[in-house]
XYZ file of C-alpha atoms in Angstrom:
729
model
C 72.223 -81.129 -148.496
C 69.275 -82.885 -146.814
C 70.720 -86.145 -145.436
C 67.341 -87.883 -145.268
C 66.173 -87.454 -148.869
C 67.991 -87.362 -152.158
C 68.251 -84.148 -154.061
C 67.413 -84.079 -157.751
C 70.101 -81.623 -158.809
C 73.544 -82.769 -159.988
C 76.213 -82.454 -157.295
C 79.916 -83.054 -156.730
C 81.286 -84.989 -153.756
C 84.695 -86.262 -152.687
C 86.029 -88.469 -149.929
C 88.219 -91.353 -148.795
C 87.366 -94.833 -150.118
C 87.042 -97.009 -147.016
C 86.320 -100.187 -148.944
C 85.431 -101.436 -152.399
C 82.221 -103.430 -152.022
C 82.076 -104.547 -155.646
C 84.176 -104.063 -158.784
C 83.451 -105.590 -162.196
C 86.641 -105.614 -164.285
C 84.738 -106.193 -167.505
C 82.467 -103.147 -167.289
C 84.263 -101.005 -164.718
C 81.088 -100.887 -162.581
C 82.002 -100.230 -158.960
C 80.260 -99.931 -155.592
C 82.249 -97.919 -153.032
C 81.871 -97.077 -149.371
C 83.231 -93.577 -148.988
C 84.005 -91.423 -145.951
C 82.855 -87.870 -146.622
C 83.956 -85.002 -144.408
C 81.082 -83.838 -142.193
C 79.098 -87.072 -142.502
C 79.063 -89.590 -139.664
C 78.089 -92.626 -141.754
C 79.866 -94.048 -144.767
C 78.270 -93.168 -148.082
C 77.580 -95.641 -150.896
C 78.816 -94.432 -154.297
C 78.024 -96.382 -157.472
C 79.471 -95.672 -160.897
C 82.156 -96.690 -163.352
C 85.892 -96.390 -162.915
C 88.980 -97.842 -164.538
C 90.087 -98.996 -161.074
C 89.309 -98.398 -157.422
C 91.129 -99.281 -154.200
C 90.620 -98.665 -150.509
C 92.537 -95.565 -149.383
C 92.182 -93.746 -152.705
C 90.462 -90.388 -152.961
C 87.176 -90.521 -154.890
C 85.798 -87.495 -156.754
C 82.316 -87.987 -158.150
C 79.711 -85.985 -160.083
C 76.147 -87.230 -160.130
C 72.822 -87.353 -158.313
C 71.421 -88.799 -155.119
C 69.013 -91.711 -155.435
C 67.244 -94.065 -153.080
C 67.576 -97.719 -154.004
C 64.661 -99.899 -152.861
C 67.011 -102.590 -151.533
C 70.196 -100.696 -150.617
C 68.863 -97.336 -149.497
C 70.428 -93.938 -150.163
C 73.192 -93.930 -152.813
C 75.177 -91.419 -154.817
C 74.977 -92.400 -158.493
C 78.080 -91.046 -160.145
C 77.943 -90.033 -163.782
C 81.656 -89.255 -163.562
C 83.965 -90.967 -161.075
C 87.716 -90.447 -160.702
C 89.838 -92.300 -158.136
C 93.309 -90.921 -157.351
C 96.095 -92.120 -155.048
C 95.791 -90.862 -151.473
C 97.891 -88.060 -150.011
C 97.346 -88.408 -146.241
C 98.748 -91.089 -143.954
C 95.373 -92.704 -143.212
C 94.531 -93.100 -146.892
C 98.021 -94.276 -147.836
C 97.911 -97.075 -145.270
C 94.466 -98.226 -146.437
C 95.664 -98.029 -150.030
C 98.751 -100.139 -149.443
C 96.821 -102.594 -147.247
C 94.118 -103.147 -149.901
C 96.206 -105.765 -151.717
C 96.558 -103.727 -154.887
C 100.376 -103.913 -154.626
C 101.660 -107.476 -154.693
C 103.775 -108.215 -151.633
C 102.064 -105.685 -149.333
C 99.276 -106.603 -146.926
C 97.897 -104.832 -143.816
C 100.948 -105.715 -141.657
C 103.568 -104.395 -144.068
C 101.411 -101.381 -144.960
C 101.332 -100.345 -141.296
C 105.123 -100.789 -140.913
C 105.902 -98.874 -144.123
C 103.684 -95.906 -143.276
C 104.963 -95.855 -139.694
C 108.544 -95.598 -140.985
C 108.169 -93.215 -143.936
C 104.714 -91.631 -143.620
C 103.522 -89.652 -146.625
C 106.892 -90.121 -148.377
C 106.364 -93.884 -148.817
C 105.261 -93.639 -152.473
C 108.451 -91.729 -153.372
C 110.515 -94.258 -151.420
C 109.013 -97.170 -153.363
C 109.560 -95.463 -156.699
C 112.972 -93.819 -156.315
C 114.689 -95.317 -153.280
C 113.238 -98.767 -152.830
C 116.448 -100.087 -151.207
C 115.397 -98.200 -148.060
C 112.444 -100.581 -147.688
C 114.898 -103.245 -146.534
C 115.301 -101.331 -143.284
C 111.754 -102.432 -142.415
C 111.503 -105.658 -140.458
C 110.486 -108.556 -142.717
C 111.331 -106.887 -146.044
C 114.367 -108.419 -147.681
C 115.778 -107.961 -151.219
C 113.263 -110.380 -152.771
C 110.139 -108.758 -151.314
C 111.545 -105.300 -151.979
C 112.003 -106.076 -155.697
C 108.538 -107.604 -155.845
C 107.005 -104.460 -154.319
C 108.901 -102.120 -156.662
C 107.995 -104.175 -159.767
C 104.343 -104.360 -158.738
C 104.263 -100.600 -158.114
C 105.701 -99.859 -161.566
C 103.316 -102.314 -163.183
C 100.346 -100.689 -161.447
C 101.332 -97.273 -162.772
C 101.670 -98.500 -166.343
C 98.566 -100.668 -166.176
C 96.493 -97.786 -164.858
C 97.694 -95.618 -167.746
C 96.748 -98.356 -170.200
C 93.383 -98.804 -168.519
C 92.633 -95.100 -168.806
C 93.596 -95.188 -172.487
C 91.374 -98.184 -173.220
C 88.550 -96.766 -171.161
C 88.711 -93.504 -173.054
C 88.356 -95.459 -176.280
C 85.131 -97.098 -175.243
C 86.221 -100.600 -174.217
C 86.411 -102.503 -170.957
C 89.670 -102.503 -169.070
C 89.773 -106.110 -167.918
C 92.602 -107.093 -170.261
C 94.960 -104.272 -169.297
C 97.364 -106.465 -167.321
C 97.663 -108.948 -170.182
C 98.178 -106.114 -172.683
C 100.922 -104.723 -170.460
C 102.589 -108.136 -170.114
C 102.454 -108.617 -173.890
C 103.689 -105.214 -175.035
C 105.260 -103.713 -171.896
C 105.495 -99.947 -171.657
C 105.071 -99.693 -175.455
C 101.463 -100.896 -175.155
C 99.721 -97.616 -175.897
C 102.058 -96.791 -178.803
C 101.544 -100.219 -180.362
C 97.768 -100.057 -180.020
C 97.642 -96.553 -181.490
C 99.756 -97.651 -184.472
C 97.708 -100.797 -185.163
C 94.806 -101.563 -182.842
C 94.036 -104.775 -184.744
C 97.065 -106.468 -183.192
C 94.976 -106.773 -180.018
C 92.690 -109.320 -181.685
C 95.747 -111.245 -182.864
C 97.864 -111.123 -179.698
C 95.570 -110.719 -176.688
C 93.427 -113.626 -175.621
C 89.888 -112.481 -174.882
C 89.965 -109.407 -177.139
C 88.085 -110.133 -180.316
C 88.131 -108.367 -183.634
C 85.059 -106.282 -182.787
C 86.682 -104.827 -179.660
C 89.867 -104.053 -181.582
C 87.801 -102.576 -184.411
C 85.926 -100.387 -181.941
C 89.224 -98.943 -180.745
C 90.331 -98.458 -184.353
C 87.172 -96.482 -185.119
C 87.747 -94.329 -182.025
C 91.307 -93.696 -183.209
C 90.024 -92.484 -186.566
C 90.608 -95.459 -188.901
C 87.886 -95.160 -191.605
C 85.318 -97.920 -191.942
C 86.173 -98.440 -195.606
C 89.968 -98.455 -195.163
C 91.865 -101.278 -196.863
C 93.944 -101.639 -193.697
C 90.715 -102.503 -191.856
C 89.626 -104.842 -194.676
C 92.899 -106.788 -194.513
C 92.625 -107.047 -190.734
C 89.086 -108.396 -191.188
C 90.213 -110.983 -193.746
C 92.994 -112.129 -191.440
C 90.566 -112.378 -188.547
C 88.074 -114.496 -190.530
C 90.850 -116.897 -191.598
C 92.196 -117.091 -188.049
C 88.709 -117.780 -186.676
C 88.245 -120.448 -189.352
C 91.462 -122.175 -188.243
C 90.080 -122.201 -184.692
C 87.032 -124.003 -186.075
C 89.174 -126.649 -187.759
C 89.667 -125.166 -191.260
C 93.059 -124.673 -192.890
C 91.693 -122.277 -195.488
C 88.421 -120.974 -196.935
C 86.950 -120.710 -200.452
C 87.379 -117.169 -201.705
C 83.648 -116.420 -201.999
C 82.986 -117.651 -198.463
C 85.912 -115.633 -197.125
C 84.682 -112.474 -198.871
C 81.086 -113.012 -197.707
C 82.062 -113.525 -194.061
C 84.445 -110.557 -194.099
C 81.804 -108.320 -195.703
C 79.321 -109.287 -192.966
C 81.936 -108.724 -190.258
C 82.897 -105.255 -191.488
C 79.443 -104.168 -192.661
C 80.871 -102.687 -195.869
C 80.387 -103.108 -199.600
C 81.812 -106.391 -200.946
C 84.231 -104.512 -203.182
C 86.307 -103.369 -200.199
C 87.206 -106.882 -198.885
C 87.875 -107.973 -202.481
C 90.339 -105.122 -202.975
C 91.820 -105.859 -199.543
C 92.248 -109.515 -200.544
C 93.977 -108.571 -203.791
C 96.474 -106.459 -201.847
C 96.968 -109.168 -199.209
C 97.622 -111.781 -201.932
C 100.104 -109.463 -203.635
C 101.911 -108.848 -200.343
C 101.966 -112.560 -199.502
C 99.959 -112.064 -196.288
C 97.558 -114.737 -197.583
C 97.958 -117.268 -200.415
C 95.622 -118.873 -202.940
C 95.961 -122.560 -203.768
C 93.966 -124.958 -205.897
C 92.757 -127.880 -203.779
C 90.799 -130.379 -205.808
C 87.681 -128.638 -207.049
C 88.241 -125.588 -204.867
C 90.528 -122.624 -204.767
C 91.205 -122.001 -201.093
C 92.673 -118.929 -199.448
C 95.203 -119.889 -196.761
C 97.237 -118.185 -194.124
C 100.752 -118.921 -195.482
C 101.926 -120.943 -192.462
C 99.063 -123.447 -192.746
C 99.573 -124.001 -196.488
C 103.311 -124.586 -195.961
C 102.551 -126.990 -193.101
C 100.146 -129.022 -195.275
C 102.664 -129.188 -198.115
C 105.467 -130.306 -195.806
C 103.319 -132.992 -194.134
C 102.247 -134.467 -197.484
C 105.778 -134.400 -198.886
C 107.437 -135.911 -195.803
C 104.825 -138.585 -195.095
C 104.831 -139.786 -198.720
C 108.622 -139.867 -198.718
C 108.706 -141.883 -195.484
C 106.031 -144.337 -196.560
C 107.907 -145.074 -199.799
C 111.052 -146.165 -197.963
C 111.785 -149.664 -196.621
C 112.036 -150.377 -192.915
C 115.340 -149.382 -191.305
C 114.942 -151.818 -188.407
C 117.451 -154.681 -188.003
C 116.372 -158.033 -189.444
C 113.573 -159.569 -187.402
C 112.323 -163.149 -187.733
C 108.691 -162.264 -187.404
C 107.293 -165.702 -186.504
C 109.939 -166.244 -183.828
C 109.358 -162.730 -182.484
C 105.588 -163.312 -182.181
C 106.090 -166.649 -180.419
C 108.600 -165.064 -178.053
C 106.505 -162.009 -177.182
C 103.409 -164.159 -176.514
C 105.383 -166.363 -174.163
C 107.098 -163.446 -172.498
C 103.866 -161.524 -171.912
C 101.809 -164.673 -171.210
C 99.126 -163.827 -173.735
C 97.624 -165.114 -176.956
C 97.528 -162.558 -179.716
C 94.543 -162.529 -182.068
C 95.111 -162.679 -185.821
C 94.234 -158.970 -186.189
C 96.784 -158.054 -183.533
C 99.489 -160.206 -185.101
C 98.852 -158.536 -188.457
C 99.092 -155.083 -186.872
C 102.474 -155.957 -185.316
C 103.739 -157.301 -188.654
C 102.637 -154.128 -190.400
C 104.366 -151.923 -187.823
C 107.654 -153.833 -188.122
C 107.713 -153.881 -191.933
C 106.661 -150.266 -192.739
C 108.090 -146.833 -192.000
C 104.663 -145.258 -191.350
C 101.801 -147.242 -189.808
C 98.398 -146.199 -188.483
C 96.556 -148.348 -185.932
C 92.983 -147.224 -185.340
C 89.997 -148.618 -183.491
C 87.639 -148.026 -180.604
C 88.007 -149.011 -176.940
C 88.687 -152.640 -176.007
C 90.091 -153.705 -179.404
C 93.615 -154.323 -178.158
C 95.565 -151.235 -179.280
C 97.556 -151.145 -176.025
C 98.508 -154.844 -176.303
C 99.799 -154.216 -179.821
C 101.928 -151.243 -178.723
C 103.341 -153.228 -175.782
C 104.281 -156.129 -178.072
C 105.905 -153.900 -180.714
C 107.976 -152.092 -178.097
C 109.055 -155.342 -176.444
C 110.266 -156.800 -179.748
C 112.127 -153.602 -180.724
C 113.657 -153.246 -177.270
C 115.070 -156.757 -177.592
C 116.644 -155.646 -180.883
C 118.124 -152.531 -179.215
C 115.934 -150.189 -181.271
C 115.324 -146.867 -179.513
C 111.831 -145.366 -179.353
C 109.989 -142.336 -177.970
C 106.361 -142.283 -176.829
C 104.188 -139.180 -176.827
C 100.599 -137.932 -176.734
C 98.945 -134.519 -177.196
C 97.932 -134.043 -173.529
C 99.523 -134.676 -170.169
C 96.778 -137.068 -169.113
C 97.044 -139.069 -172.340
C 100.822 -139.260 -171.946
C 100.431 -140.471 -168.365
C 97.998 -143.201 -169.467
C 100.392 -144.288 -172.203
C 103.233 -144.510 -169.671
C 101.121 -146.583 -167.292
C 99.902 -148.973 -169.986
C 103.285 -149.588 -171.654
C 105.691 -149.315 -168.737
C 107.809 -146.841 -170.740
C 108.135 -143.104 -170.304
C 105.726 -141.091 -172.427
C 105.790 -137.325 -172.762
C 103.511 -134.680 -174.162
C 104.359 -133.752 -177.730
C 105.385 -130.276 -176.574
C 107.774 -131.673 -173.999
C 109.181 -134.252 -176.433
C 109.920 -131.533 -178.986
C 111.397 -129.309 -176.241
C 109.253 -126.223 -176.567
C 110.978 -122.915 -175.854
C 108.834 -121.149 -173.226
C 109.894 -117.685 -174.388
C 108.599 -117.934 -177.952
C 106.630 -121.186 -178.168
C 109.050 -122.546 -180.800
C 110.343 -126.126 -180.734
C 114.041 -126.924 -180.311
C 113.662 -130.260 -182.067
C 113.445 -129.880 -185.851
C 115.306 -130.825 -189.045
C 118.513 -129.256 -187.713
C 118.191 -130.974 -184.339
C 116.044 -134.094 -184.837
C 114.981 -136.642 -182.249
C 117.509 -139.365 -181.583
C 115.045 -142.263 -181.339
C 114.359 -144.468 -184.369
C 110.648 -144.999 -183.659
C 108.159 -142.309 -182.670
C 104.851 -143.573 -181.220
C 102.053 -140.989 -181.141
C 98.963 -141.963 -179.146
C 95.564 -140.207 -179.307
C 96.531 -139.120 -182.797
C 92.997 -137.946 -183.653
C 93.801 -134.886 -181.517
C 96.875 -133.895 -183.522
C 96.252 -130.926 -185.829
C 98.140 -129.693 -188.884
C 100.667 -127.417 -187.093
C 101.552 -130.075 -184.501
C 101.961 -132.861 -187.076
C 104.141 -130.483 -189.087
C 106.476 -130.034 -186.120
C 106.490 -133.754 -185.299
C 107.552 -134.692 -188.804
C 110.244 -132.012 -188.869
C 111.725 -133.560 -185.724
C 111.615 -137.150 -187.004
C 115.094 -138.355 -188.056
C 115.769 -139.322 -191.686
C 115.804 -143.048 -190.878
C 112.878 -142.722 -188.450
C 109.693 -144.765 -188.182
C 106.279 -143.379 -187.253
C 103.526 -145.313 -185.451
C 100.270 -143.367 -185.177
C 97.656 -144.763 -182.794
C 94.186 -143.347 -182.299
C 90.464 -143.623 -182.782
C 89.488 -141.943 -186.029
C 85.789 -142.071 -185.041
C 86.302 -139.683 -182.149
C 86.025 -135.925 -182.484
C 88.680 -134.406 -184.741
C 91.376 -132.114 -183.397
C 90.381 -128.762 -181.936
C 92.970 -127.108 -184.187
C 92.936 -126.992 -188.012
C 92.759 -130.070 -190.200
C 91.645 -133.704 -189.918
C 95.092 -135.246 -190.007
C 94.355 -138.824 -188.926
C 91.224 -139.062 -191.061
C 93.023 -137.658 -194.127
C 95.971 -140.023 -193.628
C 93.600 -143.001 -193.558
C 91.431 -141.848 -196.464
C 94.398 -141.072 -198.687
C 95.110 -144.761 -199.311
C 98.835 -143.927 -199.295
C 99.699 -145.343 -195.875
C 99.610 -148.700 -194.120
C 96.468 -148.745 -191.970
C 95.267 -151.404 -189.521
C 91.649 -150.934 -188.432
C 90.799 -153.016 -185.357
C 87.145 -153.896 -184.761
C 87.141 -157.073 -182.646
C 86.250 -156.431 -178.982
C 88.199 -158.778 -176.750
C 86.559 -160.874 -174.072
C 87.741 -158.877 -171.070
C 86.531 -155.619 -172.577
C 83.274 -157.164 -173.829
C 82.054 -157.419 -170.214
C 81.998 -153.627 -169.948
C 78.772 -151.876 -170.875
C 80.821 -148.705 -171.464
C 82.839 -150.371 -174.216
C 79.889 -152.328 -175.653
C 77.719 -149.215 -175.797
C 80.498 -147.074 -177.212
C 80.745 -149.448 -180.169
C 76.960 -149.569 -180.534
C 76.821 -145.765 -180.658
C 79.645 -145.721 -183.198
C 77.669 -148.137 -185.383
C 74.524 -145.976 -185.200
C 72.714 -148.130 -182.610
C 71.165 -146.951 -179.361
C 73.085 -148.061 -176.293
C 71.743 -150.813 -174.040
C 70.320 -149.052 -171.045
C 68.309 -151.479 -168.934
C 67.628 -149.756 -165.651
C 67.512 -152.998 -163.684
C 71.217 -153.793 -164.090
C 72.497 -153.193 -160.528
C 76.173 -153.812 -161.290
C 76.330 -152.025 -164.633
C 78.994 -149.457 -165.477
C 76.624 -147.622 -167.848
C 73.319 -145.934 -166.945
C 70.807 -143.760 -168.757
C 68.444 -141.665 -166.634
C 65.443 -140.395 -168.564
C 64.510 -136.781 -167.823
C 62.390 -134.870 -170.308
C 62.635 -131.365 -168.871
C 66.072 -129.713 -168.864
C 65.439 -128.311 -165.362
C 64.732 -131.823 -163.997
C 67.765 -133.142 -165.846
C 69.950 -130.467 -164.218
C 68.542 -131.237 -160.756
C 69.042 -134.981 -161.264
C 72.580 -134.488 -162.516
C 73.417 -132.455 -159.421
C 71.940 -135.134 -157.165
C 73.931 -137.820 -158.991
C 77.246 -135.987 -158.707
C 76.807 -134.748 -155.139
C 75.090 -137.700 -153.466
C 74.129 -140.878 -155.312
C 77.290 -141.777 -157.265
C 79.750 -141.001 -154.409
C 77.590 -143.024 -152.010
C 77.031 -146.049 -154.234
C 80.453 -146.282 -155.902
C 82.694 -144.786 -153.148
C 84.212 -142.075 -155.329
C 85.109 -138.449 -154.615
C 82.544 -136.024 -156.103
C 85.183 -133.452 -157.159
C 88.293 -135.500 -157.932
C 86.723 -138.606 -159.510
C 83.556 -137.406 -161.250
C 83.710 -135.365 -164.448
C 80.628 -133.768 -165.997
C 80.964 -133.549 -169.791
C 78.615 -131.201 -171.653
C 78.033 -131.034 -175.412
C 78.038 -127.223 -175.306
C 78.882 -124.179 -173.215
C 75.536 -122.397 -173.147
C 72.112 -123.224 -171.768
C 70.864 -124.665 -168.501
C 72.780 -127.887 -169.226
C 75.823 -126.107 -170.588
C 79.269 -125.849 -169.047
C 78.873 -122.411 -167.473
C 75.587 -123.060 -165.643
C 76.680 -126.533 -164.587
C 79.949 -125.170 -163.187
C 78.222 -122.522 -161.095
C 75.692 -125.039 -159.777
C 78.288 -127.715 -158.991
C 80.738 -125.246 -157.438
C 78.124 -124.047 -154.952
C 76.996 -127.606 -154.213
C 80.392 -129.325 -153.952
C 82.575 -126.476 -152.715
C 80.394 -123.891 -150.921
C 82.025 -120.856 -149.386
C 83.161 -121.496 -145.821
C 83.765 -118.984 -143.070
C 87.140 -117.365 -143.576
C 87.505 -118.493 -147.215
C 89.483 -116.185 -149.466
C 88.213 -115.896 -153.057
C 89.626 -114.470 -156.256
C 87.289 -113.051 -158.887
C 88.277 -112.712 -162.518
C 86.354 -112.407 -165.766
C 83.049 -113.542 -164.353
C 84.416 -116.497 -162.351
C 84.865 -116.772 -158.621
C 87.743 -119.035 -157.658
C 87.864 -120.738 -154.261
C 90.342 -123.037 -152.556
C 89.462 -126.692 -153.395
C 87.913 -125.709 -156.787
C 88.575 -127.989 -159.730
C 90.014 -125.901 -162.599
C 91.153 -126.394 -166.199
C 93.943 -124.646 -168.086
C 92.458 -122.996 -171.192
C 95.610 -122.195 -173.165
C 99.188 -123.398 -173.506
C 101.550 -121.747 -171.039
C 105.049 -122.839 -171.893
C 106.657 -120.958 -168.993
C 104.597 -122.876 -166.465
C 104.619 -126.092 -168.517
C 100.853 -126.378 -168.326
C 98.812 -126.907 -171.440
C 95.320 -126.437 -172.777
C 93.071 -129.076 -171.172
C 95.203 -129.814 -168.083
C 92.951 -130.224 -165.019
C 94.009 -129.382 -161.478
C 92.696 -128.259 -158.088
C 93.243 -124.938 -156.302
C 95.076 -125.614 -153.046
C 95.541 -122.039 -151.790
C 94.772 -118.371 -152.518
C 97.094 -115.641 -151.215
C 95.413 -112.199 -151.320
C 98.620 -110.381 -150.280
C 100.908 -111.909 -152.865
C 97.935 -111.998 -155.277
C 98.638 -115.629 -156.158
C 96.702 -118.826 -156.612
C 98.423 -122.179 -156.231
C 97.060 -125.072 -158.320
C 97.923 -128.762 -158.007
C 98.249 -130.438 -161.444
C 98.906 -134.182 -161.263
C 102.230 -134.285 -159.374
C 103.290 -130.636 -159.523
C 102.170 -127.292 -158.145
C 101.806 -124.211 -160.358
C 101.483 -120.606 -159.159
C 99.319 -118.052 -161.000
C 99.256 -114.303 -160.480
C 95.761 -112.884 -160.222
C 96.426 -111.214 -163.583
C 96.826 -114.674 -165.177
C 93.523 -116.094 -164.005
C 91.892 -115.816 -167.403
C 93.992 -118.891 -168.254
C 91.852 -120.886 -165.821
C 88.192 -121.884 -165.791
C 86.170 -123.964 -163.378
C 86.240 -127.626 -164.383
C 83.448 -129.342 -162.465
C 81.946 -129.429 -165.952
C 83.889 -129.182 -169.221
C 82.966 -129.610 -172.874
C 83.382 -132.999 -174.496
C 85.865 -131.342 -176.869
C 88.015 -130.344 -173.877
C 87.936 -133.918 -172.558
C 89.772 -135.387 -175.563
C 92.857 -137.300 -174.564
C 91.672 -137.689 -170.975
C 90.023 -140.476 -169.029
C 88.068 -140.094 -165.824
C 86.900 -142.667 -163.277
C 83.306 -141.433 -163.669
C 81.688 -139.469 -166.497
C 78.252 -137.846 -166.196
C 76.861 -136.383 -169.413
C 73.678 -134.341 -169.972
C 71.954 -134.791 -173.324
C 68.983 -132.656 -174.359
C 67.303 -131.492 -177.549
C 68.249 -127.892 -176.667
C 71.762 -128.960 -177.700
C 70.551 -130.115 -181.158
C 73.136 -128.060 -183.063
C 75.932 -130.190 -181.580
C 74.226 -133.547 -181.182
C 76.448 -135.718 -183.354
C 77.412 -139.368 -183.082
C 81.145 -138.727 -182.690
C 80.464 -136.224 -179.891
C 78.499 -138.672 -177.731
C 80.880 -141.492 -178.666
C 83.870 -139.443 -177.540
C 82.134 -138.529 -174.271
C 81.238 -142.140 -173.465
C 84.779 -143.368 -174.162
C 86.192 -140.900 -171.591
C 84.665 -142.904 -168.715
C 86.848 -145.617 -167.187
C 84.656 -147.139 -164.457
C 81.218 -145.564 -164.845
C 79.244 -143.531 -167.405
C 75.879 -141.939 -166.586
C 73.860 -140.108 -169.249
C 71.056 -137.857 -167.986
C 68.460 -136.426 -170.344
C 66.101 -137.256 -173.163
C 66.059 -140.516 -175.141
C 64.963 -138.457 -178.145
C 68.079 -136.291 -177.875
C 70.333 -139.322 -177.501
C 68.658 -140.890 -180.534
C 69.223 -137.695 -182.553
C 72.923 -137.817 -181.729
C 73.343 -141.539 -182.458
C 71.602 -141.183 -185.841
C 73.538 -138.074 -186.859
C 76.781 -139.218 -188.470
C 77.146 -136.076 -190.594
C 80.210 -134.438 -189.186
C 80.978 -130.911 -190.220
C 83.405 -130.954 -193.137
C 86.671 -129.068 -192.854
C 88.372 -127.066 -195.563
C 91.839 -128.501 -195.918
C 94.200 -129.382 -198.736
C 96.034 -132.257 -197.034
C 93.979 -135.125 -198.469
C 94.282 -133.689 -201.988
C 98.037 -133.208 -201.589
C 98.493 -136.800 -200.378
C 96.464 -138.260 -203.230
C 98.111 -136.095 -205.869
C 101.582 -136.843 -204.537
C 102.476 -133.230 -203.747
């Protein structure tokens, strides 16, 4: 072959992979530097492969091409990478980091001791590895387990690849199903959409089609119906009207409407879904959500109809005592809230910032403590629980920790058979509690228990299904105290004043000549200028003026994920500005994100094993390429992630306002632009503003802010809870 110019005919080449320049796990696209026998220089090979590692043997079929930027390349139409067979390749392969627990040092020692037999030693006689200096029983087991996992994962990756999908989720599939992964997927590919985070129905459906499941099969129709209902629950709905469910499923499957209707009839008959009359609507529910609604309504009505089980309390004496003890003067609204909480089994206290909710909780707890009444405090998120602890002086836990979640199955140990021991359960940030979580809370409440729900009903509703707090209040069945008076200390804060103005449909006060304000609006018409200004604020101006840390103290909150002012773009911009790559930095790349030491990250799903939950924010403190681990500092504890678990993390320099619920930050910076019009709602901006403790800065268009403030039409949610409460069932 002419080494100076590419040939046009298809050729075959093979050689040793010296290094992997680039590998995209989503698409399988890879750029390799390959050593070909007879060629002095390394050759660049580009193509697609299920995996690729230094030291492997690459066989490629394709054509030569000259890239304008990168020069001569071999573009592979078919690329297969196989484990090496010679000593040189084996050492490179083991040193590449593909086997957890082996880096360049151990690779050299292992090959020096066992040569070409090392793969057999790892697989069949791993105990012999302990004869190598530095390898003890723990590392030996880690190496053997990682080797076995690699073999299985590669097999899974090949299977998925052959069925026309990306291979990026292979590790998670393996960890979910183990060595039965391929069998399970072949039997029912739709379980992937149900069980594997990041694999949607369309990907699972694509595999199903490849495996020969007909487009008009009722099995496919039922999977589609289940998917639509599951997606609806993720958007806050507990069920859907039948016609809407059929229409969305028909669109999803691209079939005649008769097929989803027949699939629904079979699913109803089998009990996989249930129909229930809710007011004017018949809704189709997933059975678990209907049962949860029914239980909540039944239990809450039963509780509210019972008298207080507290010991006798002389209310007037108690109020006088608590005021003297705490050296404060309670307002009439606060006194009434305390009375209500002491006289009723279920009480809701709602109101915005600065209206004295914390003072009320402190007073109630002090009175009950003096009467030897036990209580438990909880909140939906770790940050909210920490704030509750700090404000009350009593231990507060996350709801999951209070109910003693079982990390193996996600089930709660506390329930009707093993209820909580405390007489009073205080739940803060209750607007975040969805139907399933309230169901579990009520199951764990003892028969003689009291329930105090505290939250701001005007904030965004829960991410999960239902509008529990709102429905409780609107039902008229429960004792509700709505606090509206802003107390003097809080009234001096522009954050609090403006939050209430926004909530009342008024534009915030935003005089630019207020040098000591804790609330600023910076007018920028063009989104590009807004993005540039936001970056300048976070990186330079706010840290300089207010002596705060740009990563640890400032949180950018975005209304949406997409767009130039969305979470993704903001994260990439802020990461490069606040935490640029330094010489010698090790990075980990996963699912389109590059993680670096010092990055701020957010947990995106509940992980009961690690005791980290959706919305927890931490900072990467180290990346170990040999052990394939990232260590993250969350509050006061460190958590270790395998590289295969990194899809649980996202960068958190910017997060959505929805993700910020239950948290407070020293400084909040929020972009607002008309490009976000679909999500510009009053409760969204209100929630964002109330997350800031010391400073809130809004950057963007006054028109966009006005649109949000004037838009009080929140998206309605399909749920039967309100109807069940009002009808007494």
